[in-house]
Short mmCIF file of C-alpha atoms in Angstrom, two decimals:
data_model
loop_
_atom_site.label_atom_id
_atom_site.label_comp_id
_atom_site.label_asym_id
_atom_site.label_seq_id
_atom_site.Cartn_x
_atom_site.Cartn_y
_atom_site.Cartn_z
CA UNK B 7 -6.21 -12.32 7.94
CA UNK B 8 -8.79 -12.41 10.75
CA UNK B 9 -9.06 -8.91 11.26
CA UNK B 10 -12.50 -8.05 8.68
CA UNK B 11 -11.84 -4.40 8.83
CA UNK B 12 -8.40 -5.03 8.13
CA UNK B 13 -9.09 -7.55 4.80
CA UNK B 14 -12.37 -5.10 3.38
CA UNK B 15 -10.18 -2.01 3.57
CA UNK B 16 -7.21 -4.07 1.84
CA UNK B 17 -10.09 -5.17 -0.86
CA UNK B 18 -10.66 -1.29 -1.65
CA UNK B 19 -6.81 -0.48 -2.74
CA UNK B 20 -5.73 -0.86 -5.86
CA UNK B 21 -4.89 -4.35 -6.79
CA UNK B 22 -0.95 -3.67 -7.29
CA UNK B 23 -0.58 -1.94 -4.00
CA UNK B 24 -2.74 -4.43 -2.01
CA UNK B 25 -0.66 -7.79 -3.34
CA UNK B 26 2.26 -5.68 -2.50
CA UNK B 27 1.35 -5.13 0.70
CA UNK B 28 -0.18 -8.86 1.00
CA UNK B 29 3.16 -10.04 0.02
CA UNK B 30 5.36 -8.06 2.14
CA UNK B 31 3.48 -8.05 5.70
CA UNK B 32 0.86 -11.28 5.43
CA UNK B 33 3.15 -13.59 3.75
CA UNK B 34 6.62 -12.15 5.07
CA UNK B 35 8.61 -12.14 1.26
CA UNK B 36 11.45 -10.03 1.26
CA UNK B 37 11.87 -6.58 -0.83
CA UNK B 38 13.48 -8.78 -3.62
CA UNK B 39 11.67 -11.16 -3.22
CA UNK B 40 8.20 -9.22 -4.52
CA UNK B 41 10.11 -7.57 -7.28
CA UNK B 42 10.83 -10.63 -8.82
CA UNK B 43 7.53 -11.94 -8.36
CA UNK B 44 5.54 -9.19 -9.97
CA UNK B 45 7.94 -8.33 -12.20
CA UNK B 46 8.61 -4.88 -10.75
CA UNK B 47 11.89 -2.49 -10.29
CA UNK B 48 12.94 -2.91 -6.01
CA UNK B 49 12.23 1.07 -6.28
CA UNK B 50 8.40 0.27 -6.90
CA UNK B 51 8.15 -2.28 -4.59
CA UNK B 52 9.30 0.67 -2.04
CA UNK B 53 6.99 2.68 -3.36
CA UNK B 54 3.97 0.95 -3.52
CA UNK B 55 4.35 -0.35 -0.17
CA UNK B 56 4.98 3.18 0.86
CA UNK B 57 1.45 4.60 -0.83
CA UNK B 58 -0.42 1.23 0.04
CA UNK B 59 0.20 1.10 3.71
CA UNK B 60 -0.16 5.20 3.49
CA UNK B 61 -3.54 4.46 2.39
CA UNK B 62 -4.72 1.43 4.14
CA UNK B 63 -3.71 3.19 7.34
CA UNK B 64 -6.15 6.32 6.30
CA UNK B 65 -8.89 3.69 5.66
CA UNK B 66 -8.38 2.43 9.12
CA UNK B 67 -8.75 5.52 10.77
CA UNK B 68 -11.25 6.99 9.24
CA UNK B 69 -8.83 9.92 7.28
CA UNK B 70 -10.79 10.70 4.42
CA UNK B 71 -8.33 13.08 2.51
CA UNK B 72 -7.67 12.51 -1.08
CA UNK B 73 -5.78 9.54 -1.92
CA UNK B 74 -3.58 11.78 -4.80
CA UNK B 75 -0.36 14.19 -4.86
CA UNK B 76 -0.66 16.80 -2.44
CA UNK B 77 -1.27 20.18 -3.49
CA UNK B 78 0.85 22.96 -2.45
CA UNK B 79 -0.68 26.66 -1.69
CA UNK B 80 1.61 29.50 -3.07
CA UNK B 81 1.91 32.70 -0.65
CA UNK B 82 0.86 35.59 -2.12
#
């Protein structure tokens, strides 16, 4: 990865979601592939790659909104 931005912000995610998203994009391994390497249901692969890029794009940009479930306002 020569990008340094790119491999710091990857650093600062979790280390489930970055290998996921290390496996999937850097070294090209199918869906099925990862969930049989880590052990993991093909629904969290999705998923994780799903929050992981979510968040590593954030970091990239410079988004600084919380990293957890949204919260919904209720109309009065």
């Amino acid at each position: 990865m020569p990008d340094p931005a790119l491999k710091q912000a990857l650093r600062e995610l979790p280390s489930q979601l970055s290998a996921t998203i290390y496996l999937a994009d850097a070294e090209r391994y199918s869906y099925a592939e990862i969930a049989k390497l880590t052990g993991v249901p093909l629904g969290t692969v999705m998923s994780r790659l799903h929050r992981g890029r979510k968040r590593l794009r954030a970091r990239l940009t410079g988004d600084q909104s919380p990293a957890g479930p949204r919260q919904r306002s209720r109309a009065a």
